[in-house]
Coordinates of C-alpha atoms and ligand atoms in Angstrom, one line a residue:
Chain Z
M1 CA 1.8 -4.8 -30.0
R2 CA 5.5 -5.2 -29.5
I3 CA 6.7 -5.4 -26.0
G4 CA 10.3 -4.7 -25.1
V5 CA 11.5 -6.3 -21.9
C6 CA 14.7 -4.9 -20.6
I7 CA 16.7 -7.4 -18.5
K8 CA 20.0 -7.0 -16.6
G9 CA 22.4 -9.8 -16.0
V10 CA 23.6 -9.9 -12.4
V11 CA 26.1 -12.1 -10.7
E12 CA 24.7 -13.8 -7.7
D13 CA 26.4 -13.5 -4.4
N14 CA 29.7 -15.3 -4.6
E15 CA 32.1 -13.9 -7.0
G16 CA 32.7 -15.7 -10.2
S17 CA 29.3 -17.5 -10.3
K18 CA 27.2 -17.3 -13.4
W19 CA 25.0 -14.5 -14.8
V20 CA 21.3 -14.6 -13.9
I21 CA 18.4 -12.4 -14.7
N22 CA 17.8 -9.6 -12.2
T23 CA 14.9 -10.8 -10.0
F24 CA 12.7 -7.7 -10.7
D25 CA 13.2 -8.2 -14.5
E26 CA 11.8 -11.7 -14.2
Y27 CA 8.5 -10.2 -13.1
A28 CA 8.6 -7.9 -16.1
L29 CA 9.3 -10.8 -18.4
E30 CA 6.6 -13.0 -17.0
E31 CA 4.1 -10.1 -17.3
A32 CA 5.1 -9.7 -21.0
V33 CA 4.6 -13.4 -21.6
R34 CA 1.2 -13.2 -20.0
L35 CA 0.2 -10.3 -22.3
K36 CA 1.3 -12.4 -25.2
E37 CA -0.7 -15.3 -24.1
R38 CA -3.8 -13.1 -24.1
D39 CA -3.0 -11.7 -27.6
E40 CA -1.2 -13.9 -30.0
K41 CA -0.2 -11.0 -32.2
T42 CA 2.0 -9.6 -29.4
E43 CA 5.7 -9.9 -29.9
V44 CA 8.1 -10.0 -26.9
V45 CA 11.5 -8.7 -27.6
V46 CA 14.1 -9.1 -24.8
I47 CA 16.6 -6.2 -24.6
T48 CA 19.8 -6.4 -22.7
V49 CA 23.0 -4.4 -22.4
G50 CA 26.0 -6.3 -21.2
P51 CA 29.2 -8.3 -21.9
K52 CA 29.4 -11.0 -24.5
D53 CA 29.1 -14.0 -22.2
L54 CA 25.4 -13.6 -21.4
R55 CA 24.3 -16.4 -23.6
E56 CA 23.1 -18.8 -20.9
M57 CA 21.0 -16.1 -19.3
L58 CA 19.6 -15.1 -22.6
Y59 CA 18.5 -18.6 -23.4
A60 CA 16.8 -18.8 -20.0
A61 CA 14.9 -15.6 -21.0
L62 CA 14.0 -17.2 -24.4
A63 CA 12.9 -20.4 -22.7
T64 CA 9.7 -18.5 -21.8
K65 CA 7.5 -17.5 -24.6
A66 CA 9.7 -14.5 -25.5
D67 CA 10.3 -14.2 -29.2
R68 CA 13.8 -12.9 -29.6
V69 CA 16.7 -11.0 -28.1
V70 CA 18.5 -7.8 -28.9
H71 CA 21.8 -7.8 -27.1
V72 CA 23.8 -4.6 -27.0
V73 CA 27.3 -5.9 -26.4
A74 CA 29.0 -3.5 -24.1
T75 CA 30.6 -3.7 -20.7
E76 CA 28.6 -1.8 -18.2
E77 CA 31.7 -1.1 -16.2
G78 CA 31.6 2.5 -15.2
M79 CA 28.6 3.3 -17.3
S80 CA 26.1 5.5 -15.6
G81 CA 22.4 4.6 -15.4
F82 CA 21.9 7.4 -17.8
G83 CA 24.2 5.7 -20.3
I84 CA 22.2 2.4 -20.0
A85 CA 18.9 4.3 -20.5
A86 CA 20.3 6.1 -23.5
I87 CA 21.3 2.8 -25.1
L88 CA 17.9 1.2 -24.3
K89 CA 16.2 4.3 -25.8
S90 CA 18.0 3.7 -29.1
V91 CA 17.0 0.1 -29.2
V92 CA 13.4 0.9 -28.3
W93 CA 13.2 3.3 -31.2
Q94 CA 14.9 1.0 -33.6
E95 CA 12.7 -1.9 -32.7
E96 CA 9.5 0.2 -32.7
I97 CA 8.5 -0.9 -29.2
D98 CA 5.0 0.0 -28.0
L99 CA 5.4 -1.0 -24.3
V100 CA 8.5 -1.3 -22.2
L101 CA 8.5 -3.6 -19.2
L102 CA 11.5 -3.8 -16.9
G103 CA 12.3 -4.4 -13.2
K104 CA 11.9 -1.4 -10.8
Q105 CA 15.5 -1.8 -9.8
A106 CA 18.5 -4.1 -10.1
V107 CA 19.1 -6.3 -7.2
D108 CA 22.9 -5.8 -7.1
N109 CA 23.1 -2.0 -6.8
A110 CA 19.4 -1.2 -6.1
S111 CA 19.7 2.1 -8.0
H112 CA 16.1 2.3 -9.1
Q113 CA 16.9 4.6 -12.0
I114 CA 16.5 3.0 -15.4
G115 CA 12.7 3.0 -15.7
G116 CA 12.3 6.7 -14.9
L117 CA 15.3 7.7 -17.0
L118 CA 14.1 5.7 -20.0
A119 CA 10.6 7.0 -19.8
G120 CA 11.9 10.6 -19.4
L121 CA 14.3 10.2 -22.4
L122 CA 11.5 8.7 -24.5
D123 CA 9.0 11.3 -23.2
W124 CA 6.6 8.4 -22.5
P125 CA 4.4 8.0 -19.4
Q126 CA 5.6 5.7 -16.7
A127 CA 4.6 3.7 -13.7
I128 CA 7.4 2.2 -11.7
D129 CA 7.1 -0.2 -8.7
V130 CA 4.0 -1.8 -10.2
I131 CA 2.2 -4.7 -8.6
E132 CA -0.8 -4.8 -10.9
L133 CA -1.1 -4.1 -14.6
A134 CA -4.0 -4.1 -17.1
I135 CA -3.7 -3.2 -20.8
E136 CA -6.9 -2.4 -22.6
G137 CA -6.4 -1.3 -26.2
D138 CA -3.8 1.5 -26.1
E139 CA -4.3 2.3 -22.4
A140 CA -2.4 0.9 -19.5
T141 CA -3.7 1.0 -15.9
A142 CA -1.0 0.3 -13.3
H143 CA -1.1 0.0 -9.6
R144 CA 2.1 1.2 -8.0
L145 CA 3.3 0.9 -4.5
A146 CA 3.6 4.2 -2.8
E147 CA 4.5 5.2 0.8
G148 CA 3.3 3.1 3.7
G149 CA 1.5 0.6 1.5
K150 CA -0.7 3.2 -0.3
I151 CA -1.4 2.3 -3.9
E152 CA -1.4 4.8 -6.7
V153 CA -3.3 4.0 -9.8
I154 CA -1.7 5.4 -12.9
R155 CA -3.5 5.5 -16.3
A156 CA -1.3 6.0 -19.3
R157 CA -1.7 6.0 -23.0
L158 CA 0.7 3.7 -24.8
P159 CA 3.6 3.7 -25.5
A160 CA 4.6 3.6 -21.9
V161 CA 7.3 2.3 -19.5
I162 CA 6.3 0.0 -16.7
G163 CA 8.6 -0.9 -13.8
A164 CA 7.8 -4.3 -12.2
S165 CA 7.9 -5.0 -8.5
K166 CA 7.5 -8.1 -6.5
G167 CA 3.9 -9.0 -6.3
L168 CA 3.1 -8.3 -10.0
N169 CA 3.1 -12.0 -10.7
E170 CA 4.7 -15.3 -9.9
P171 CA 7.3 -16.1 -12.6
R172 CA 7.0 -19.7 -13.7
Y173 CA 9.8 -22.1 -14.4
P174 CA 10.6 -22.7 -18.0
S175 CA 9.3 -25.9 -19.5
L176 CA 11.6 -28.5 -21.1
R177 CA 9.9 -27.6 -24.5
G178 CA 10.7 -24.0 -23.9
I179 CA 14.3 -24.7 -23.2
I180 CA 14.7 -26.6 -26.4
A181 CA 12.8 -24.0 -28.4
A182 CA 15.0 -21.3 -27.0
K183 CA 18.0 -22.5 -28.9
K184 CA 16.3 -21.8 -32.2
K185 CA 15.3 -18.3 -31.4
E186 CA 17.2 -15.2 -32.6
I187 CA 19.8 -13.4 -30.5
K188 CA 20.8 -10.3 -32.4
E189 CA 24.1 -8.8 -31.2
I190 CA 24.7 -5.1 -31.8
T191 CA 27.4 -2.7 -30.9
L192 CA 27.2 0.9 -29.6
E193 CA 28.6 2.0 -32.9
E194 CA 25.8 0.4 -34.8
L195 CA 23.4 2.3 -32.6
G196 CA 25.2 5.5 -33.4
L197 CA 26.2 6.1 -29.8
A198 CA 29.6 7.5 -28.7
R199 CA 30.9 5.8 -25.6
E200 CA 31.8 9.2 -23.9
D201 CA 28.2 10.2 -23.8
L202 CA 27.4 7.2 -21.7
Y203 CA 29.6 7.9 -18.8
G204 CA 29.5 11.1 -16.9
I205 CA 30.3 9.3 -13.7
K206 CA 33.7 8.0 -12.6
V207 CA 34.2 5.2 -10.2
E208 CA 37.1 6.4 -8.0
R209 CA 37.4 3.3 -5.9
V210 CA 35.4 0.4 -4.6
F211 CA 35.9 -1.0 -1.1
A212 CA 34.4 -3.4 1.3
A213 CA 31.4 -2.1 3.3
P214 CA 32.4 -1.4 6.9
E215 CA 32.2 -4.4 9.2
K216 CA 29.9 -4.3 12.1
G217 CA 32.4 -5.6 14.6
V218 CA 31.8 -8.4 17.0
C219 CA 28.3 -9.1 18.2
K220 CA 27.9 -8.5 21.9
F221 CA 25.8 -11.3 23.2
I222 CA 23.6 -10.4 26.1
E223 CA 23.0 -13.3 28.5
G224 CA 20.6 -14.0 31.3
E225 CA 16.9 -14.7 31.6
P226 CA 14.6 -12.8 29.2
G227 CA 13.7 -10.0 31.6
K228 CA 17.3 -9.2 32.6
A229 CA 18.6 -9.5 29.1
A230 CA 15.9 -7.2 27.7
A231 CA 16.6 -4.6 30.4
E232 CA 20.4 -4.8 29.7
L233 CA 19.7 -4.4 25.9
V234 CA 17.7 -1.3 26.5
R235 CA 20.4 0.1 28.7
L236 CA 23.1 -0.5 26.1
L237 CA 21.0 0.9 23.3
R238 CA 20.5 4.0 25.4
E239 CA 23.9 4.5 27.1
E240 CA 26.4 2.8 24.7
A241 CA 24.9 3.0 21.2
K242 CA 22.8 6.1 22.0
V243 CA 20.1 5.2 19.5
I244 CA 17.1 5.4 21.8
Chain B
M1 CA 32.1 29.3 -10.2
N2 CA 28.4 30.1 -10.2
G3 CA 25.5 27.8 -9.9
R4 CA 23.2 27.0 -7.0
I5 CA 22.5 24.1 -4.7
I6 CA 18.9 23.1 -5.2
V7 CA 17.2 21.0 -2.5
F8 CA 13.9 19.3 -3.2
L9 CA 12.0 19.2 0.1
E10 CA 9.1 16.9 0.9
G11 CA 6.5 17.6 3.5
K12 CA 3.9 15.3 5.1
K13 CA 0.6 17.0 5.4
K14 CA 0.1 17.5 9.2
E15 CA 3.5 16.7 10.4
G16 CA 5.4 19.3 8.5
L17 CA 8.6 18.6 6.7
K18 CA 9.6 14.9 6.5
K19 CA 12.3 13.9 9.0
S20 CA 14.6 12.9 6.1
T21 CA 14.9 16.5 5.0
G22 CA 17.0 17.3 8.1
A23 CA 20.1 15.4 6.8
L24 CA 19.4 16.6 3.3
L25 CA 19.5 20.3 4.4
K26 CA 22.6 19.7 6.5
A27 CA 24.4 18.1 3.5
A28 CA 23.3 21.0 1.3
C29 CA 24.4 23.6 3.8
L30 CA 27.8 22.0 4.2
L31 CA 28.3 22.0 0.5
S32 CA 27.3 25.7 0.5
R33 CA 29.8 26.6 3.1
Q34 CA 32.5 24.7 1.2
T35 CA 31.7 26.3 -2.1
G36 CA 30.1 29.6 -1.3
K37 CA 27.2 28.6 -3.5
P38 CA 23.7 29.5 -2.4
V39 CA 21.2 26.9 -1.1
E40 CA 17.7 27.2 -2.5
A41 CA 14.8 25.0 -1.5
V42 CA 12.0 23.8 -3.8
L43 CA 8.6 23.0 -2.3
M44 CA 5.8 21.7 -4.4
G45 CA 2.1 21.1 -3.9
E46 CA -1.3 22.5 -3.7
D47 CA -0.3 24.7 -0.7
P48 CA 3.5 24.4 -0.5
K49 CA 3.7 27.4 1.7
Q50 CA 2.3 25.5 4.6
Y51 CA 5.8 24.3 5.3
G52 CA 7.2 27.8 4.7
E53 CA 7.7 28.8 8.3
E54 CA 9.6 25.6 9.1
V55 CA 11.9 26.1 6.1
L56 CA 12.5 29.7 6.9
R57 CA 14.0 28.7 10.2
K58 CA 16.7 26.7 8.3
G59 CA 18.2 29.9 7.0
L60 CA 18.5 29.2 3.3
N61 CA 19.0 31.7 0.6
C62 CA 15.8 31.3 -1.2
I63 CA 12.6 29.1 -1.1
H64 CA 10.7 28.5 -4.3
Y65 CA 7.1 27.5 -3.8
I66 CA 5.7 25.8 -6.9
K67 CA 2.0 25.9 -6.4
S68 CA -0.9 24.3 -8.4
A69 CA -4.1 22.4 -7.7
E70 CA -2.7 19.8 -10.1
L71 CA 0.2 19.2 -7.7
K72 CA -2.1 18.2 -4.8
D73 CA -1.0 14.6 -5.0
Y74 CA 2.3 13.4 -6.2
D75 CA 2.3 12.2 -9.8
V76 CA 5.6 12.1 -11.7
H77 CA 3.9 13.2 -14.9
R78 CA 3.0 16.5 -13.3
Y79 CA 5.8 16.9 -10.7
A80 CA 8.7 16.3 -13.1
P81 CA 7.8 18.9 -15.7
A82 CA 6.8 21.5 -13.0
F83 CA 10.1 21.0 -11.2
Y84 CA 12.1 21.1 -14.4
S85 CA 10.4 24.3 -15.7
V86 CA 11.4 26.2 -12.6
V87 CA 14.8 24.7 -11.8
K88 CA 16.2 24.9 -15.3
D89 CA 16.3 28.7 -15.0
L90 CA 18.1 28.7 -11.7
T91 CA 21.6 27.6 -13.0
P92 CA 21.5 24.5 -10.8
W93 CA 25.0 23.1 -9.9
V94 CA 23.7 20.4 -7.6
I95 CA 20.1 19.1 -7.4
M96 CA 19.4 16.9 -4.4
G97 CA 16.6 15.2 -2.8
G98 CA 15.8 12.2 -0.5
S99 CA 15.9 8.7 -1.8
T100 CA 12.4 8.3 -0.5
L101 CA 9.8 6.4 -2.4
L102 CA 8.8 9.7 -4.0
G103 CA 12.4 10.6 -4.7
K104 CA 13.2 7.3 -6.3
D105 CA 10.3 7.8 -8.7
L106 CA 10.8 11.5 -9.4
F107 CA 14.6 12.1 -9.8
P108 CA 15.4 9.7 -12.6
R109 CA 12.8 11.4 -14.7
I110 CA 14.2 14.8 -13.8
A111 CA 17.7 13.6 -14.7
A112 CA 16.4 12.6 -18.1
M113 CA 14.8 16.0 -18.6
F114 CA 18.1 17.7 -17.8
S115 CA 19.8 15.0 -19.9
V116 CA 22.4 14.3 -17.2
P117 CA 23.4 11.2 -15.2
M118 CA 22.4 11.0 -11.6
I119 CA 23.6 9.0 -8.5
S120 CA 21.0 7.6 -6.2
D121 CA 21.1 6.4 -2.6
C122 CA 24.2 8.4 -1.6
Q123 CA 25.4 7.8 1.9
K124 CA 27.9 10.7 1.8
I125 CA 28.4 13.8 -0.3
T126 CA 31.6 15.7 -0.2
F127 CA 33.1 18.5 -2.2
E128 CA 36.7 17.9 -3.3
G129 CA 38.5 20.4 -5.5
P130 CA 36.2 21.4 -8.3
G131 CA 34.0 18.4 -8.1
L132 CA 31.5 16.4 -6.1
K133 CA 32.3 13.1 -4.6
V134 CA 29.8 10.6 -3.2
V135 CA 29.8 7.3 -1.6
K136 CA 27.1 4.7 -2.2
A137 CA 26.5 1.0 -1.5
C138 CA 26.9 -1.4 -4.3
F139 CA 27.1 -5.2 -5.0
Y140 CA 24.4 -6.3 -2.6
G141 CA 25.5 -3.8 0.0
K142 CA 28.7 -5.8 0.4
K143 CA 30.8 -3.0 -1.1
Q144 CA 30.8 0.7 -1.3
A145 CA 31.9 2.8 -4.2
E146 CA 33.2 6.3 -4.3
L147 CA 32.0 8.1 -7.4
S148 CA 32.5 11.5 -8.9
F149 CA 30.7 13.4 -11.7
T150 CA 32.8 14.1 -14.8
G151 CA 30.4 15.9 -17.0
N152 CA 28.7 19.3 -16.8
P153 CA 26.2 20.3 -14.1
P154 CA 23.6 19.9 -12.8
Y155 CA 24.8 17.0 -10.7
I156 CA 21.7 15.1 -9.5
V157 CA 21.9 13.1 -6.3
T158 CA 19.5 11.5 -3.9
L159 CA 20.5 10.7 -0.3
V160 CA 19.5 7.6 1.6
P161 CA 17.1 8.7 4.3
N162 CA 18.6 8.4 7.8
S163 CA 21.7 6.9 6.4
A164 CA 24.0 6.5 9.4
E165 CA 26.8 8.2 7.5
V166 CA 24.7 11.2 6.5
E167 CA 25.1 12.6 9.9
I168 CA 26.9 15.7 9.1
E169 CA 28.5 17.9 11.7
G170 CA 27.5 21.4 12.2
Q171 CA 24.2 23.3 12.2
E172 CA 21.7 23.3 9.5
A173 CA 21.6 27.0 8.7
A174 CA 24.0 28.3 6.1
V175 CA 24.5 31.9 5.2
A176 CA 21.2 33.6 5.0
E177 CA 21.0 37.3 5.4
G178 CA 17.3 36.9 5.1
T179 CA 15.7 34.3 3.0
K180 CA 14.0 35.2 -0.3
E181 CA 10.7 33.7 -1.0
R182 CA 9.2 33.1 -4.4
E183 CA 5.8 31.8 -5.3
I184 CA 5.2 30.3 -8.7
E185 CA 1.8 29.4 -10.0
Y186 CA 2.4 26.4 -12.1
I187 CA 0.4 25.8 -15.3
A188 CA 1.2 22.7 -17.2
A189 CA 2.3 23.4 -20.8
E190 CA 0.6 20.3 -22.0
E191 CA -1.7 17.6 -20.7
P192 CA 0.5 14.7 -19.7
K193 CA 0.1 11.3 -21.4
G194 CA -0.1 9.5 -18.1
R195 CA -1.8 10.5 -14.9
L196 CA -2.6 9.5 -11.4
V197 CA -6.3 8.5 -11.4
E198 CA -6.8 7.1 -7.9
I199 CA -5.1 6.5 -4.6
I200 CA -6.0 3.4 -2.7
M201 CA -5.4 4.1 1.0
K202 CA -4.5 1.6 3.6
E203 CA -6.9 1.3 6.6
T204 CA -4.2 2.7 8.8
E205 CA -1.4 4.7 7.5
K206 CA 1.9 3.2 8.7
Q207 CA 5.4 4.5 8.7
D208 CA 7.3 3.2 5.7
V209 CA 10.4 1.2 6.4
L210 CA 12.3 3.2 3.8
E211 CA 12.1 6.4 5.8
A212 CA 11.9 5.2 9.4
E213 CA 14.7 6.0 11.8
A214 CA 14.1 2.6 13.5
I215 CA 12.8 -0.7 12.1
V216 CA 11.4 -3.7 14.0
A217 CA 11.6 -6.6 11.5
G218 CA 10.1 -10.0 11.9
G219 CA 11.1 -13.3 10.3
R220 CA 9.9 -16.9 10.0
A221 CA 10.0 -17.2 13.8
L222 CA 6.6 -15.5 13.7
K223 CA 3.8 -18.0 13.2
E224 CA 0.7 -15.9 12.6
K225 CA -0.4 -12.6 11.3
A226 CA -1.6 -11.6 14.8
D227 CA 2.0 -12.1 16.1
F228 CA 3.0 -9.0 14.2
L229 CA 0.9 -7.1 16.7
L230 CA 3.6 -7.8 19.2
L231 CA 6.1 -6.2 16.8
E232 CA 3.8 -3.3 16.3
E233 CA 3.7 -2.7 20.0
L234 CA 7.5 -2.7 20.2
A235 CA 7.6 -0.4 17.1
E236 CA 5.3 2.1 18.7
K237 CA 7.6 2.3 21.7
L238 CA 10.6 3.0 19.4
D239 CA 8.7 5.2 16.9
A240 CA 9.8 2.5 14.4
A241 CA 8.3 1.0 11.3
V242 CA 7.6 -2.7 11.1
G243 CA 9.5 -4.7 8.5
A244 CA 9.6 -8.3 7.5
S245 CA 11.8 -10.9 5.8
R246 CA 10.7 -12.4 2.5
A247 CA 9.7 -15.7 4.2
V248 CA 6.9 -14.0 6.1
V249 CA 5.8 -11.9 3.2
D250 CA 5.6 -15.0 1.0
A251 CA 3.6 -16.7 3.8
D252 CA 1.2 -13.8 3.7
L253 CA 1.9 -12.9 7.3
A254 CA 3.2 -9.4 6.3
S255 CA 2.5 -7.2 3.3
P256 CA 4.9 -6.7 0.4
E257 CA 5.8 -3.1 1.2
M258 CA 7.2 -4.3 4.5
Q259 CA 9.8 -6.5 2.9
V260 CA 13.4 -5.7 3.5
G261 CA 16.1 -7.2 1.3
Q262 CA 17.4 -7.8 -2.1
S263 CA 13.9 -8.2 -3.6
G264 CA 12.3 -5.8 -1.2
K265 CA 13.5 -2.4 0.2
T266 CA 17.0 -1.3 1.0
V267 CA 17.0 0.5 4.3
A268 CA 19.5 2.2 6.5
P269 CA 17.9 3.2 9.8
K270 CA 19.7 4.1 13.0
L271 CA 18.3 1.0 14.7
Y272 CA 17.3 -2.3 13.2
F273 CA 15.7 -5.1 15.2
A274 CA 16.0 -8.5 13.4
L275 CA 13.6 -10.8 15.3
G276 CA 13.6 -14.4 14.3
I277 CA 15.4 -13.7 11.0
S278 CA 18.2 -16.0 10.1
G279 CA 20.2 -13.5 8.2
A280 CA 20.3 -14.9 4.7
A281 CA 22.5 -12.9 2.3
Q282 CA 19.4 -11.6 0.4
H283 CA 18.0 -10.1 3.7
I284 CA 21.3 -8.7 4.8
A285 CA 21.7 -6.9 1.4
G286 CA 18.7 -4.8 2.3
M287 CA 19.7 -3.8 5.8
R288 CA 23.4 -3.8 5.9
G289 CA 23.6 0.0 6.0
S290 CA 21.8 0.1 9.4
K291 CA 23.7 1.8 12.1
V292 CA 22.9 -0.4 15.0
V293 CA 21.5 -3.9 14.5
V294 CA 19.9 -6.0 17.3
A295 CA 19.3 -9.6 16.6
V296 CA 17.1 -12.0 18.6
N297 CA 17.3 -15.6 17.5
K298 CA 17.1 -18.9 19.3
D299 CA 19.9 -20.3 17.2
K300 CA 23.3 -18.9 18.3
Q301 CA 24.8 -20.0 15.0
A302 CA 22.4 -17.9 12.9
P303 CA 24.3 -15.7 10.4
V304 CA 22.4 -12.6 11.4
F305 CA 24.6 -12.3 14.5
N306 CA 27.5 -11.6 12.2
Y307 CA 25.9 -8.4 11.3
A308 CA 24.6 -7.4 14.7
Q309 CA 26.1 -5.3 17.4
Y310 CA 23.8 -6.7 20.1
G311 CA 22.5 -10.2 20.2
I312 CA 20.1 -12.2 22.4
V313 CA 20.0 -15.9 22.0
G314 CA 16.4 -16.7 22.9
D315 CA 12.8 -17.0 21.8
V316 CA 11.3 -13.9 20.3
Y317 CA 7.9 -14.6 22.0
Q318 CA 9.7 -14.4 25.4
I319 CA 12.2 -11.6 24.6
V320 CA 10.1 -9.1 22.8
P321 CA 7.5 -8.6 25.6
E322 CA 10.4 -8.1 28.0
V323 CA 12.0 -5.5 25.7
I324 CA 8.6 -3.7 25.5
R325 CA 8.4 -3.8 29.3
A326 CA 11.9 -2.4 29.7
L327 CA 11.1 0.4 27.3
T328 CA 7.9 1.1 29.2
D329 CA 9.9 1.3 32.5
L330 CA 12.1 3.8 30.8
D331 CA 9.2 6.0 29.9
G332 CA 7.7 5.8 33.4
Ligands
FAD401 C1 16.5 -14.1 -5.6 C2 16.1 -14.1 -4.1 C3 15.8 -12.9 -3.5 C4 15.5 -12.8 -2.2 N1 15.1 -11.6 -1.6 C5 14.9 -11.6 -0.3 C6 14.5 -10.3 0.4 O1 14.4 -9.3 -0.3 N2 14.3 -10.3 1.7 C7 14.5 -11.4 2.5 O2 14.3 -11.3 3.7 N3 14.8 -12.6 1.9 C8 14.9 -12.7 0.5 N4 15.2 -13.9 0.0 C9 15.0 -15.1 0.8 C10 16.2 -15.4 1.7 O3 17.1 -16.2 1.0 C11 15.7 -16.2 3.0 O4 15.0 -17.3 2.5 C12 14.8 -15.4 3.9 O5 15.4 -14.1 4.2 C13 14.6 -16.2 5.1 O6 13.7 -15.5 6.0 P1 13.8 -15.7 7.5 O7 15.1 -15.3 8.0 O8 12.6 -15.0 8.1 O9 13.5 -17.2 7.7 P2 14.4 -18.4 8.1 O10 15.7 -18.4 7.3 O11 13.6 -19.6 8.1 O12 14.9 -18.0 9.5 C14 14.1 -18.1 10.6 C15 15.0 -17.8 11.8 O13 14.2 -17.7 13.0 C16 14.8 -18.4 14.0 N5 13.6 -18.7 14.9 C17 12.6 -19.6 14.7 N6 11.8 -19.5 15.7 C18 12.2 -18.7 16.6 C19 11.8 -18.2 17.8 N7 10.6 -18.6 18.4 N8 12.5 -17.2 18.5 C20 13.7 -16.8 17.9 N9 14.2 -17.2 16.8 C21 13.4 -18.1 16.1 C22 15.5 -19.6 13.4 O14 16.5 -20.0 14.2 C23 15.9 -19.0 12.1 O15 17.2 -18.4 12.2 C24 15.5 -14.0 -1.4 C25 15.9 -15.2 -2.0 C26 16.2 -15.2 -3.3 C27 16.6 -16.5 -3.9

């Protein structure tokens, strides 16, 4: 079996800091590695779409037992989720992937789109927001988190797309040996042209402007002993904020 | 310009339409008034007509009921093809739904079937000139982006439930000289390759933080699982859902679906109580869109106060029972 793990590079909080693997994709990667540990014949291919300077993050991904990387070099800037999914689809075809694992959403924009879009474009079954996964032969059984803590059990014939959620596993830290081995593994860079994709097809959405989220203003501290403060809070929520 | 505004509506068995459909219908009707395009609702399920009367009161142009025993429980492998098979023939201009857990799962697949991009978690939808403009949060909620569609319709969008900004002026009802109703018996063209085989229920069904209008969230100040009962009591008074920081989820005091934040859920309720939560960037990222935030923390320097309108410096174990009491007095 060949597993494709789609990872997204995100910049942590403060601007200018380095690229790291999107948290939810780490769960996907760990799950793929665990499947490989159960079956030696499994190959784990990490797939990413992003700018050229993702090397450090990609070595971190390879420091696990992942086998190699396919890096589609393209700036995501202004590209729609649909565009990303279309690129991933091409790579999945090209690499003859049997199972796609990815995070349920990216931590930076929380769009929660790529898994469903990719599954739809491939016409593969999907389970997104998965906290438990079992693969038996060519059948996947996934537990996904639904409303109010309900769990939906999805059974799918492979190939399929699985979107990892927190709770699927606990990603381990890479070992020193893994970090050294990573440098010897293959990172294949490809361009959109090589995939036969035209840039225009990948947009469809224009960013008009980006601005700071509105500030909350200054916090009004309510003083006094607990009973009084609580009563005043309730009064303010009712009369001033009008939310209760 | 022809094309229709299609709104996917979710119901909740006994309770009728989900609360989040209110803002959705308002946004759809506003678009309809601005563009003259009709608003048509799509309801799906084993008995979608059970919500019919409620939807009829909204004064839409048409309601499509997609009915099938196979649609009894939500399963993307059945819902997406059923929705697509009906809506593709309606010349959709905009397709919108709530960014509920169901919406988050369903709409990307629908977008793929229509082969168009979508924008999720919109906080605002406006019609400007020939196109559609939306505002959504990005970069860990620290920023917002204004986006527009540049390609051909349908334009697929999901709206953040209860987003403070989704409050749109005006009544829900649009044009409506009588609403048309259409029933479609859906038969799947082919057996899907994936399917829902079981639903594991929780002992008690709780409100989900994603859709609640108010959230009472607890952090590391809480020492035991049982302490969350206090939060539940407060939540009941406010008709709120109970949320949690990652610290308490990791400590197994709260369950994963309750987690708010960067690696949990992104929420935007009207009222958010942060109780004994320090306000780490990763937590704030998930609740920054809340309209009114109340923070209770014994440390006056806790960053959470920078994101709150109202703050009480104190012990949650002392303050929360008093807030419950004050709310009870209000009831009485
Ligand atoms: C990649 C990544 C993703 C993350 N994702 C998330 C996420 O999704 N959600 C999330 O919440 N966190 C997330 N975190 C963790 C985050 O950084 C914080 O560690 C976490 O939010 C802290 O939770 P807390 O505020 O409950 O605990 P603490 O930071 O320990 O704060 C506890 C607060 O309670 C106050 N307190 C203690 N006792 C009392 C009392 N009796 N009465 C009143 N106040 C009291 C203290 O003064 C303190 O401010 C993430 C971290 C990383 C690295």
